[in-house]
mmCIF file of C-alpha atoms and ligand atoms in Angstrom:
data_model
loop_
_atom_site.group_PDB
_atom_site.id
_atom_site.type_symbol
_atom_site.label_atom_id
_atom_site.label_comp_id
_atom_site.label_asym_id
_atom_site.label_seq_id
_atom_site.Cartn_x
_atom_site.Cartn_y
_atom_site.Cartn_z
ATOM 1 C CA MET F 135 -0.209 0.394 -0.045
ATOM 2 C CA THR F 136 1.162 3.253 -0.780
ATOM 3 C CA LEU F 137 1.385 6.296 1.562
ATOM 4 C CA ARG F 138 -1.164 7.910 -0.311
ATOM 5 C CA ASN F 139 -3.446 5.138 0.214
ATOM 6 C CA ALA F 140 -2.686 4.526 3.751
ATOM 7 C CA LEU F 141 -3.296 8.136 4.411
ATOM 8 C CA ARG F 142 -6.785 8.077 2.293
ATOM 9 C CA ILE F 143 -6.059 11.197 0.765
ATOM 10 C CA PRO F 144 -7.487 11.337 -3.067
ATOM 11 C CA ALA F 145 -4.466 11.723 -5.663
ATOM 12 C CA SER F 146 -5.750 15.364 -6.737
ATOM 13 C CA GLU F 147 -4.818 16.485 -3.129
ATOM 14 C CA VAL F 148 -1.236 15.484 -3.135
ATOM 15 C CA THR F 149 -0.388 16.034 -6.637
ATOM 16 C CA ASP F 150 -1.165 19.090 -7.577
ATOM 17 C CA GLU F 151 2.257 20.265 -9.122
ATOM 18 C CA ALA F 152 1.924 17.093 -10.961
ATOM 19 C CA VAL F 153 -1.772 17.902 -11.905
ATOM 20 C CA TYR F 154 -0.689 20.900 -12.890
ATOM 21 C CA LEU F 155 2.163 19.847 -15.426
ATOM 22 C CA GLN F 156 -1.023 17.781 -17.249
ATOM 23 C CA ARG F 157 -3.178 20.902 -17.183
ATOM 24 C CA ARG F 158 -0.392 22.981 -18.953
ATOM 25 C CA LYS F 159 -0.068 21.163 -22.035
ATOM 26 C CA PHE F 160 -3.256 22.311 -22.735
ATOM 27 C CA VAL F 161 -2.544 25.624 -21.641
ATOM 28 C CA ALA F 162 0.587 25.995 -23.248
ATOM 29 C CA ALA F 163 -1.269 26.079 -26.616
ATOM 30 C CA LEU F 164 -2.990 29.192 -26.167
ATOM 31 C CA ALA F 165 0.299 30.782 -23.946
ATOM 32 C CA VAL F 166 1.360 32.768 -26.897
ATOM 33 C CA ALA F 167 2.585 35.970 -25.034
ATOM 34 C CA PRO F 168 5.657 35.208 -22.499
ATOM 35 C CA ALA F 169 5.081 35.338 -19.128
ATOM 36 C CA LEU F 170 8.116 38.265 -18.688
ATOM 37 C CA GLY F 171 7.230 41.289 -16.806
ATOM 38 C CA LEU F 172 4.336 39.589 -14.749
ATOM 39 C CA PRO F 173 4.357 40.428 -10.982
ATOM 40 C CA GLY F 174 6.295 37.999 -9.391
ATOM 41 C CA CYS F 175 8.307 37.501 -12.267
ATOM 42 C CA ALA F 176 12.030 37.368 -11.225
ATOM 43 C CA ASP F 177 13.886 39.740 -13.309
ATOM 44 C CA ALA F 178 13.449 42.486 -10.785
ATOM 45 C CA VAL F 179 13.521 41.150 -7.179
ATOM 46 C CA PRO F 180 14.005 43.263 -4.456
ATOM 47 C CA PRO F 181 17.078 43.549 -2.691
ATOM 48 C CA PRO F 182 17.969 42.707 1.063
ATOM 49 C CA PRO F 183 17.593 45.367 3.166
ATOM 50 C CA GLU F 184 20.592 46.746 4.815
ATOM 51 C CA GLY F 185 21.997 45.956 8.219
ATOM 52 C CA ALA F 186 19.685 42.893 8.771
ATOM 53 C CA THR F 187 21.428 40.471 11.188
ATOM 54 C CA VAL F 188 20.740 37.079 12.628
ATOM 55 C CA THR F 189 21.861 36.607 16.306
ATOM 56 C CA GLU F 190 23.874 33.436 16.988
ATOM 57 C CA ALA F 191 21.076 32.589 19.756
ATOM 58 C CA GLU F 192 18.276 33.283 17.312
ATOM 59 C CA ALA F 193 19.866 31.047 14.496
ATOM 60 C CA ARG F 194 20.392 28.113 17.078
ATOM 61 C CA ALA F 195 16.982 28.413 18.315
ATOM 62 C CA GLY F 196 15.826 27.338 14.784
ATOM 63 C CA PHE F 197 18.468 24.350 14.574
ATOM 64 C CA LYS F 198 16.342 21.956 16.429
ATOM 65 C CA THR F 199 12.859 21.224 16.891
ATOM 66 C CA ASP F 200 10.822 18.941 19.472
ATOM 67 C CA GLU F 201 7.731 18.481 17.485
ATOM 68 C CA PRO F 202 7.440 14.867 16.478
ATOM 69 C CA LEU F 203 9.489 13.631 13.322
ATOM 70 C CA THR F 204 8.108 11.932 10.001
ATOM 71 C CA ARG F 205 8.737 8.658 10.575
ATOM 72 C CA TYR F 206 12.053 7.465 7.968
ATOM 73 C CA GLU F 207 10.215 5.012 6.254
ATOM 74 C CA ASP F 208 7.731 8.231 5.211
ATOM 75 C CA VAL F 209 10.308 10.396 4.549
ATOM 76 C CA THR F 210 12.024 8.089 2.076
ATOM 77 C CA SER F 211 9.117 6.971 0.208
ATOM 78 C CA TYR F 212 6.788 9.969 -0.105
ATOM 79 C CA ASN F 213 8.663 12.422 -2.157
ATOM 80 C CA ASN F 214 8.845 14.493 -4.957
ATOM 81 C CA PHE F 215 11.831 14.315 -7.180
ATOM 82 C CA TYR F 216 9.781 14.544 -10.662
ATOM 83 C CA GLU F 217 13.553 13.345 -12.249
ATOM 84 C CA PHE F 218 11.907 9.868 -11.645
ATOM 85 C CA GLY F 219 8.375 10.684 -11.917
ATOM 86 C CA THR F 220 5.723 12.330 -10.950
ATOM 87 C CA ASN F 221 3.876 10.057 -8.115
ATOM 88 C CA LYS F 222 4.672 10.066 -4.627
ATOM 89 C CA ASP F 223 6.215 6.718 -4.709
ATOM 90 C CA ASP F 224 8.323 7.018 -7.850
ATOM 91 C CA PRO F 225 11.236 8.235 -6.855
ATOM 92 C CA SER F 226 12.191 5.309 -3.759
ATOM 93 C CA LYS F 227 11.354 2.676 -6.703
ATOM 94 C CA ALA F 228 13.169 4.640 -9.413
ATOM 95 C CA ALA F 229 16.099 6.332 -8.314
ATOM 96 C CA ARG F 230 18.154 3.541 -7.233
ATOM 97 C CA THR F 231 19.906 3.725 -10.215
ATOM 98 C CA LEU F 232 21.161 7.189 -9.702
ATOM 99 C CA ARG F 233 24.799 6.826 -9.298
ATOM 100 C CA THR F 234 25.686 9.218 -6.645
ATOM 101 C CA SER F 235 29.510 8.509 -6.143
ATOM 102 C CA PRO F 236 31.966 9.605 -8.159
ATOM 103 C CA TRP F 237 30.101 12.458 -7.783
ATOM 104 C CA SER F 238 31.596 16.608 -8.403
ATOM 105 C CA VAL F 239 29.918 20.090 -8.109
ATOM 106 C CA ALA F 240 30.910 22.651 -10.557
ATOM 107 C CA VAL F 241 31.400 25.671 -8.758
ATOM 108 C CA GLY F 242 31.778 29.216 -10.238
ATOM 109 C CA GLY F 243 30.050 32.721 -11.897
ATOM 110 C CA GLU F 244 31.251 35.559 -9.959
ATOM 111 C CA CYS F 245 33.678 34.466 -7.676
ATOM 112 C CA ASP F 246 37.201 34.389 -7.482
ATOM 113 C CA LYS F 247 38.195 30.919 -6.700
ATOM 114 C CA PRO F 248 35.801 29.083 -8.765
ATOM 115 C CA GLY F 249 36.078 25.352 -9.239
ATOM 116 C CA THR F 250 34.621 21.683 -10.178
ATOM 117 C CA LEU F 251 35.363 19.693 -6.644
ATOM 118 C CA SER F 252 34.919 16.004 -5.795
ATOM 119 C CA LEU F 253 32.196 16.081 -3.295
ATOM 120 C CA ASP F 254 34.595 15.288 -0.481
ATOM 121 C CA ASP F 255 37.004 18.316 -1.467
ATOM 122 C CA LEU F 256 34.035 20.099 -1.605
ATOM 123 C CA LEU F 257 32.890 19.318 2.181
ATOM 124 C CA LYS F 258 36.489 18.667 3.068
ATOM 125 C CA GLY F 259 37.447 19.523 6.666
ATOM 126 C CA LEU F 260 33.626 20.796 7.323
ATOM 127 C CA THR F 261 31.395 18.330 9.805
ATOM 128 C CA PRO F 262 28.137 17.496 9.487
ATOM 129 C CA GLU F 263 25.714 18.875 11.867
ATOM 130 C CA GLU F 264 22.251 17.905 12.371
ATOM 131 C CA ARG F 265 19.562 20.135 12.137
ATOM 132 C CA ILE F 266 15.571 18.996 12.643
ATOM 133 C CA TYR F 267 13.457 21.352 9.979
ATOM 134 C CA ARG F 268 9.667 21.252 9.369
ATOM 135 C CA LEU F 269 9.558 20.682 5.587
ATOM 136 C CA ARG F 270 6.661 22.131 3.775
ATOM 137 C CA CYS F 271 5.406 21.234 0.526
ATOM 138 C CA VAL F 272 3.678 23.942 -1.667
ATOM 139 C CA GLU F 273 0.926 21.366 -1.857
ATOM 140 C CA GLY F 274 0.219 21.726 1.759
ATOM 141 C CA TRP F 275 1.654 18.413 3.269
ATOM 142 C CA SER F 276 4.646 18.495 5.901
ATOM 143 C CA MET F 277 7.267 16.881 7.342
ATOM 144 C CA VAL F 278 9.910 16.946 10.417
ATOM 145 C CA ILE F 279 13.150 16.004 8.958
ATOM 146 C CA PRO F 280 16.436 15.166 11.250
ATOM 147 C CA TRP F 281 19.059 16.250 8.386
ATOM 148 C CA LEU F 282 22.789 16.045 8.325
ATOM 149 C CA GLY F 283 24.310 18.788 6.417
ATOM 150 C CA VAL F 284 26.479 21.592 6.377
ATOM 151 C CA PRO F 285 25.808 25.435 6.679
ATOM 152 C CA LEU F 286 25.924 26.291 3.147
ATOM 153 C CA ALA F 287 28.029 29.400 3.845
ATOM 154 C CA ASP F 288 30.770 27.402 4.895
ATOM 155 C CA VAL F 289 31.190 26.169 1.243
ATOM 156 C CA LEU F 290 30.197 28.795 -0.652
ATOM 157 C CA LYS F 291 32.982 31.493 1.358
ATOM 158 C CA ARG F 292 35.711 28.654 -0.003
ATOM 159 C CA PHE F 293 34.679 29.926 -3.539
ATOM 160 C CA ALA F 294 35.707 33.852 -2.851
ATOM 161 C CA PRO F 295 32.253 35.285 -4.283
ATOM 162 C CA ASN F 296 32.787 38.943 -5.109
ATOM 163 C CA SER F 297 30.751 42.282 -4.896
ATOM 164 C CA ARG F 298 28.706 41.117 -7.914
ATOM 165 C CA ALA F 299 27.323 37.825 -6.837
ATOM 166 C CA ARG F 300 23.958 38.978 -5.930
ATOM 167 C CA TYR F 301 22.068 35.671 -6.204
ATOM 168 C CA VAL F 302 23.354 31.516 -5.893
ATOM 169 C CA ALA F 303 22.166 29.301 -8.674
ATOM 170 C CA PHE F 304 21.666 25.473 -8.253
ATOM 171 C CA THR F 305 21.525 23.131 -10.717
ATOM 172 C CA THR F 306 20.634 19.369 -10.399
ATOM 173 C CA LEU F 307 22.109 16.428 -12.361
ATOM 174 C CA ALA F 308 20.313 15.727 -15.688
ATOM 175 C CA ASP F 309 21.301 12.331 -17.191
ATOM 176 C CA ARG F 310 18.309 10.438 -19.283
ATOM 177 C CA GLU F 311 20.116 7.295 -18.387
ATOM 178 C CA GLN F 312 19.772 7.385 -14.745
ATOM 179 C CA MET F 313 16.613 9.782 -14.694
ATOM 180 C CA PRO F 314 13.692 8.085 -16.643
ATOM 181 C CA GLY F 315 11.546 11.338 -15.529
ATOM 182 C CA LEU F 316 13.430 13.475 -17.970
ATOM 183 C CA ARG F 317 11.469 11.710 -21.287
ATOM 184 C CA TYR F 318 8.854 13.902 -20.076
ATOM 185 C CA ARG F 319 9.174 17.333 -20.938
ATOM 186 C CA SER F 320 7.137 18.628 -17.805
ATOM 187 C CA ILE F 321 10.012 20.879 -16.821
ATOM 188 C CA ASP F 322 12.696 22.543 -18.516
ATOM 189 C CA TRP F 323 15.299 20.287 -17.623
ATOM 190 C CA PRO F 324 17.341 20.486 -15.551
ATOM 191 C CA TYR F 325 15.764 21.387 -12.526
ATOM 192 C CA ARG F 326 17.051 24.547 -11.405
ATOM 193 C CA GLU F 327 16.675 26.885 -8.051
ATOM 194 C CA GLY F 328 17.992 30.039 -7.066
ATOM 195 C CA LEU F 329 18.379 32.013 -3.759
ATOM 196 C CA ARG F 330 19.399 36.088 -2.883
ATOM 197 C CA ILE F 331 22.989 35.889 -1.383
ATOM 198 C CA ASP F 332 21.893 36.676 2.025
ATOM 199 C CA GLU F 333 18.990 33.796 1.863
ATOM 200 C CA ALA F 334 21.922 31.578 0.907
ATOM 201 C CA MET F 335 24.481 32.434 3.490
ATOM 202 C CA ASN F 336 21.742 32.629 5.759
ATOM 203 C CA PRO F 337 22.736 30.164 8.859
ATOM 204 C CA LEU F 338 20.001 28.140 8.422
ATOM 205 C CA THR F 339 20.304 27.222 4.656
ATOM 206 C CA LEU F 340 21.878 23.816 4.508
ATOM 207 C CA LEU F 341 23.548 21.703 2.444
ATOM 208 C CA ALA F 342 22.155 18.030 3.011
ATOM 209 C CA THR F 343 24.348 14.965 2.978
ATOM 210 C CA GLY F 344 22.393 12.849 5.161
ATOM 211 C CA LEU F 345 19.190 12.437 7.491
ATOM 212 C CA TYR F 346 18.793 10.252 10.250
ATOM 213 C CA GLY F 347 22.135 10.012 10.808
ATOM 214 C CA LYS F 348 22.719 8.209 7.633
ATOM 215 C CA ALA F 349 23.772 9.443 4.460
ATOM 216 C CA LEU F 350 21.158 10.700 2.004
ATOM 217 C CA PRO F 351 18.597 8.062 0.195
ATOM 218 C CA GLN F 352 18.731 8.829 -3.806
ATOM 219 C CA GLN F 353 15.115 10.101 -3.443
ATOM 220 C CA ASN F 354 16.004 12.213 -1.283
ATOM 221 C CA GLY F 355 18.438 14.245 -3.301
ATOM 222 C CA ALA F 356 21.683 12.118 -2.613
ATOM 223 C CA PRO F 357 24.320 13.079 -2.352
ATOM 224 C CA LEU F 358 23.894 16.441 -1.916
ATOM 225 C CA ARG F 359 20.908 18.642 -1.892
ATOM 226 C CA LEU F 360 19.572 21.968 -0.462
ATOM 227 C CA VAL F 361 17.397 22.509 2.642
ATOM 228 C CA VAL F 362 15.749 26.109 2.811
ATOM 229 C CA PRO F 363 13.572 25.257 5.517
ATOM 230 C CA TRP F 364 11.142 28.891 5.441
ATOM 231 C CA LYS F 365 10.521 28.220 1.874
ATOM 232 C CA TYR F 366 8.238 25.708 0.082
ATOM 233 C CA GLY F 367 10.020 22.678 -0.669
ATOM 234 C CA PHE F 368 10.323 22.846 -4.321
ATOM 235 C CA LYS F 369 13.264 25.537 -3.727
ATOM 236 C CA SER F 370 15.159 22.636 -2.177
ATOM 237 C CA ILE F 371 17.001 21.645 -5.011
ATOM 238 C CA LYS F 372 18.332 17.760 -5.288
ATOM 239 C CA SER F 373 21.084 16.177 -6.390
ATOM 240 C CA ILE F 374 22.994 19.011 -7.265
ATOM 241 C CA VAL F 375 25.811 19.252 -9.665
ATOM 242 C CA ALA F 376 26.584 22.968 -9.944
ATOM 243 C CA ILE F 377 26.239 26.278 -7.831
ATOM 244 C CA THR F 378 26.964 29.557 -9.501
ATOM 245 C CA PHE F 379 27.194 32.932 -8.231
ATOM 246 C CA THR F 380 24.990 35.491 -10.148
ATOM 247 C CA ARG F 381 24.593 39.105 -10.942
ATOM 248 C CA ASN F 382 20.714 38.485 -12.040
ATOM 249 C CA PRO F 383 17.747 36.445 -10.804
ATOM 250 C CA PRO F 384 18.795 33.334 -11.889
ATOM 251 C CA HIS F 385 16.308 30.413 -13.594
ATOM 252 C CA CYS F 386 13.929 29.113 -11.193
ATOM 253 C CA SER F 387 12.081 25.847 -12.656
ATOM 254 C CA TRP F 388 9.066 26.285 -11.334
ATOM 255 C CA ASN F 389 8.940 30.233 -11.335
ATOM 256 C CA GLN F 390 9.662 29.670 -14.982
ATOM 257 C CA LEU F 391 6.936 27.418 -15.536
ATOM 258 C CA GLN F 392 4.170 29.522 -14.180
ATOM 259 C CA PRO F 393 5.232 32.284 -12.411
ATOM 260 C CA SER F 394 1.564 33.606 -11.060
ATOM 261 C CA GLU F 395 2.104 30.222 -9.244
ATOM 262 C CA TYR F 396 5.234 29.773 -8.216
ATOM 263 C CA GLY F 397 6.987 33.025 -7.223
ATOM 264 C CA PHE F 398 11.005 33.353 -6.859
ATOM 265 C CA PHE F 399 10.794 33.863 -2.738
ATOM 266 C CA SER F 400 8.374 31.331 -2.170
ATOM 267 C CA ASN F 401 8.906 31.673 1.184
ATOM 268 C CA VAL F 402 6.016 29.718 3.455
ATOM 269 C CA ASN F 403 2.890 32.169 4.183
ATOM 270 C CA PRO F 404 -0.456 31.117 5.021
ATOM 271 C CA ASP F 405 -2.008 34.539 4.106
ATOM 272 C CA VAL F 406 -0.692 34.288 -0.071
ATOM 273 C CA ASP F 407 -2.706 31.622 -1.391
ATOM 274 C CA HIS F 408 -1.827 29.670 -4.430
ATOM 275 C CA PRO F 409 -4.147 30.442 -6.729
ATOM 276 C CA ARG F 410 -5.718 27.372 -6.944
ATOM 277 C CA TRP F 411 -5.878 26.456 -3.310
ATOM 278 C CA SER F 412 -5.481 27.728 0.357
ATOM 279 C CA GLN F 413 -2.425 27.961 2.061
ATOM 280 C CA LYS F 414 -3.784 28.455 5.440
ATOM 281 C CA THR F 415 -3.203 25.137 6.616
ATOM 282 C CA GLU F 416 -1.335 21.962 6.200
ATOM 283 C CA ARG F 417 -1.454 18.103 6.645
ATOM 284 C CA ARG F 418 1.495 17.309 8.989
ATOM 285 C CA ILE F 419 2.978 13.657 8.238
ATOM 286 C CA ALA F 420 4.244 12.420 11.352
ATOM 287 C CA GLY F 421 3.608 10.497 14.205
ATOM 288 C CA SER F 422 2.770 6.765 13.810
ATOM 289 C CA GLY F 423 -0.229 4.618 12.737
ATOM 290 C CA SER F 424 -3.485 5.706 11.740
ATOM 291 C CA LYS F 425 -2.733 9.295 13.484
ATOM 292 C CA LEU F 426 -0.602 9.925 10.178
ATOM 293 C CA PHE F 427 -1.820 12.751 8.197
ATOM 294 C CA ALA F 428 -5.173 13.102 10.861
ATOM 295 C CA GLU F 429 -4.709 16.458 11.568
ATOM 296 C CA ARG F 430 -4.386 19.611 9.710
ATOM 297 C CA ILE F 431 -2.300 22.422 11.414
ATOM 298 C CA PRO F 432 -2.153 26.103 11.076
ATOM 299 C CA THR F 433 0.822 26.869 8.283
ATOM 300 C CA ARG F 434 3.183 29.619 10.165
ATOM 301 C CA LEU F 435 4.761 32.489 8.391
ATOM 302 C CA PHE F 436 7.859 31.688 7.131
ATOM 303 C CA ASN F 437 7.342 27.882 8.171
ATOM 304 C CA GLY F 438 7.859 29.343 11.852
ATOM 305 C CA TYR F 439 11.070 30.738 11.160
ATOM 306 C CA ALA F 440 10.343 34.477 11.366
ATOM 307 C CA ASP F 441 12.935 34.895 13.947
ATOM 308 C CA GLN F 442 15.613 33.637 11.986
ATOM 309 C CA VAL F 443 14.524 34.906 8.521
ATOM 310 C CA GLY F 444 11.822 37.406 9.083
ATOM 311 C CA GLU F 445 14.655 40.521 9.068
ATOM 312 C CA MET F 446 16.104 39.680 5.308
ATOM 313 C CA TYR F 447 12.163 40.434 3.867
ATOM 314 C CA ALA F 448 11.515 43.815 6.513
ATOM 315 C CA GLY F 449 9.576 46.178 4.018
ATOM 316 C CA MET F 450 9.209 43.837 1.305
ATOM 317 C CA ASN F 451 5.501 43.349 0.159
ATOM 318 C CA LEU F 452 4.826 39.733 0.983
ATOM 319 C CA LYS F 453 1.867 39.126 -1.018
ATOM 320 C CA ARG F 454 3.618 40.732 -3.909
ATOM 321 C CA TRP F 455 7.023 39.217 -3.881
ATOM 322 C CA PHE F 456 5.507 35.997 -2.855
HETATM 323 N N1 MTE Y 1136 15.967 18.124 -8.659
HETATM 324 C C1 MTE Y 1136 14.901 18.069 -7.977
HETATM 325 N N2 MTE Y 1136 14.369 18.667 -6.614
HETATM 326 C C2 MTE Y 1136 13.520 18.936 -5.867
HETATM 327 C C3 MTE Y 1136 12.137 18.436 -6.827
HETATM 328 C C4 MTE Y 1136 12.284 17.722 -7.941
HETATM 329 O O1 MTE Y 1136 11.556 17.565 -8.233
HETATM 330 N N3 MTE Y 1136 13.973 17.876 -8.369
HETATM 331 N N4 MTE Y 1136 11.018 18.258 -6.035
HETATM 332 C C5 MTE Y 1136 11.129 19.295 -4.985
HETATM 333 C C6 MTE Y 1136 10.108 19.475 -3.838
HETATM 334 S S1 MTE Y 1136 8.484 19.649 -4.989
HETATM 335 C C7 MTE Y 1136 10.053 18.939 -2.889
HETATM 336 S S2 MTE Y 1136 8.450 19.193 -1.791
HETATM 337 C C8 MTE Y 1136 11.172 18.515 -2.063
HETATM 338 C C9 MTE Y 1136 10.701 17.313 -1.329
HETATM 339 O O2 MTE Y 1136 12.281 16.509 -0.981
HETATM 340 P P1 MTE Y 1136 11.522 15.185 -0.030
HETATM 341 O O3 MTE Y 1136 11.042 14.201 -1.375
HETATM 342 O O4 MTE Y 1136 13.091 14.562 0.282
HETATM 343 O O5 MTE Y 1136 10.832 14.807 0.961
HETATM 344 O O6 MTE Y 1136 12.213 18.458 -3.083
HETATM 345 C C10 MTE Y 1136 12.128 19.545 -4.103
HETATM 346 N N5 MTE Y 1136 13.571 19.595 -4.603
HETATM 347 MO MO1 MO Y 1137 7.323 20.653 -2.762
#
């Protein structure tokens, strides 16, 4: 039995992104005008306010939560990883073909020390820490996951970003031989995401290498994935092969597909509904047995991380810049 069946929720509630992709085939024929210039489009993103800081104590308070964890089996069998299919149980089956070693990451763009490094060299001298974060998918479900990883900032600093580096772009592997989902042109492969550089440098932003004290399973984005806990899950890009410092807002796969539904920031916000559903509440996949998905809980601004990240958006209209 799939988790979805176990949870007794209809496919329509948990595959909204997939449903969107199907619907898009029809809409694409009508959409002759490019989306450039629409509100939420990434070509004019507000810069960070000056002097925004998060104290060490504030940051630390966000590193752990004592909410019930999502079970390992659920974290690793209820996944979104479209390179391996759009059903929640596709990645756990199909991603076994993903070869995660050897693995290298190309880091470049606006920095003084670009380079292509093996995973070991990229992470050399950094000790993975445990971070227990909430993960809120834009589809309306959430999990609590104990990640292992290193602060993204510690890795980025090694490449000496220059003063023109205002954003950081991330790219997932796109290999048709290993990734059956690439046959479908749902996304303009490779999957890409991006952050403003202050967001990338925030102490909460993690480059994850594991979960539950073990190496990251392929379906969760092995061997290296981003975790940005105050943003909708699709910003947390998996199986990263390139990191690029840019002057301009980078290409973000979901924003590019439909800018009116998926903003560049995509900060979790209960007061900004998705055009096709409310974001006020979420179904928490945590606990055990029949309690799974039982309760809807209120969604919190910045997924409950306002103390850690709120200052980065001071003065910004969160309804316009969703
Ligand atoms: N490359 C890539 N990264 C991705 C996705 C994807 O389809 N491809 N899905 C995103 C979405 S929508 C979510 S909710 C999270 C899910 O992460 P998890 O499966 O580890 O819970 O991964 C994100 N990262
Ligand atoms: Mo998601």
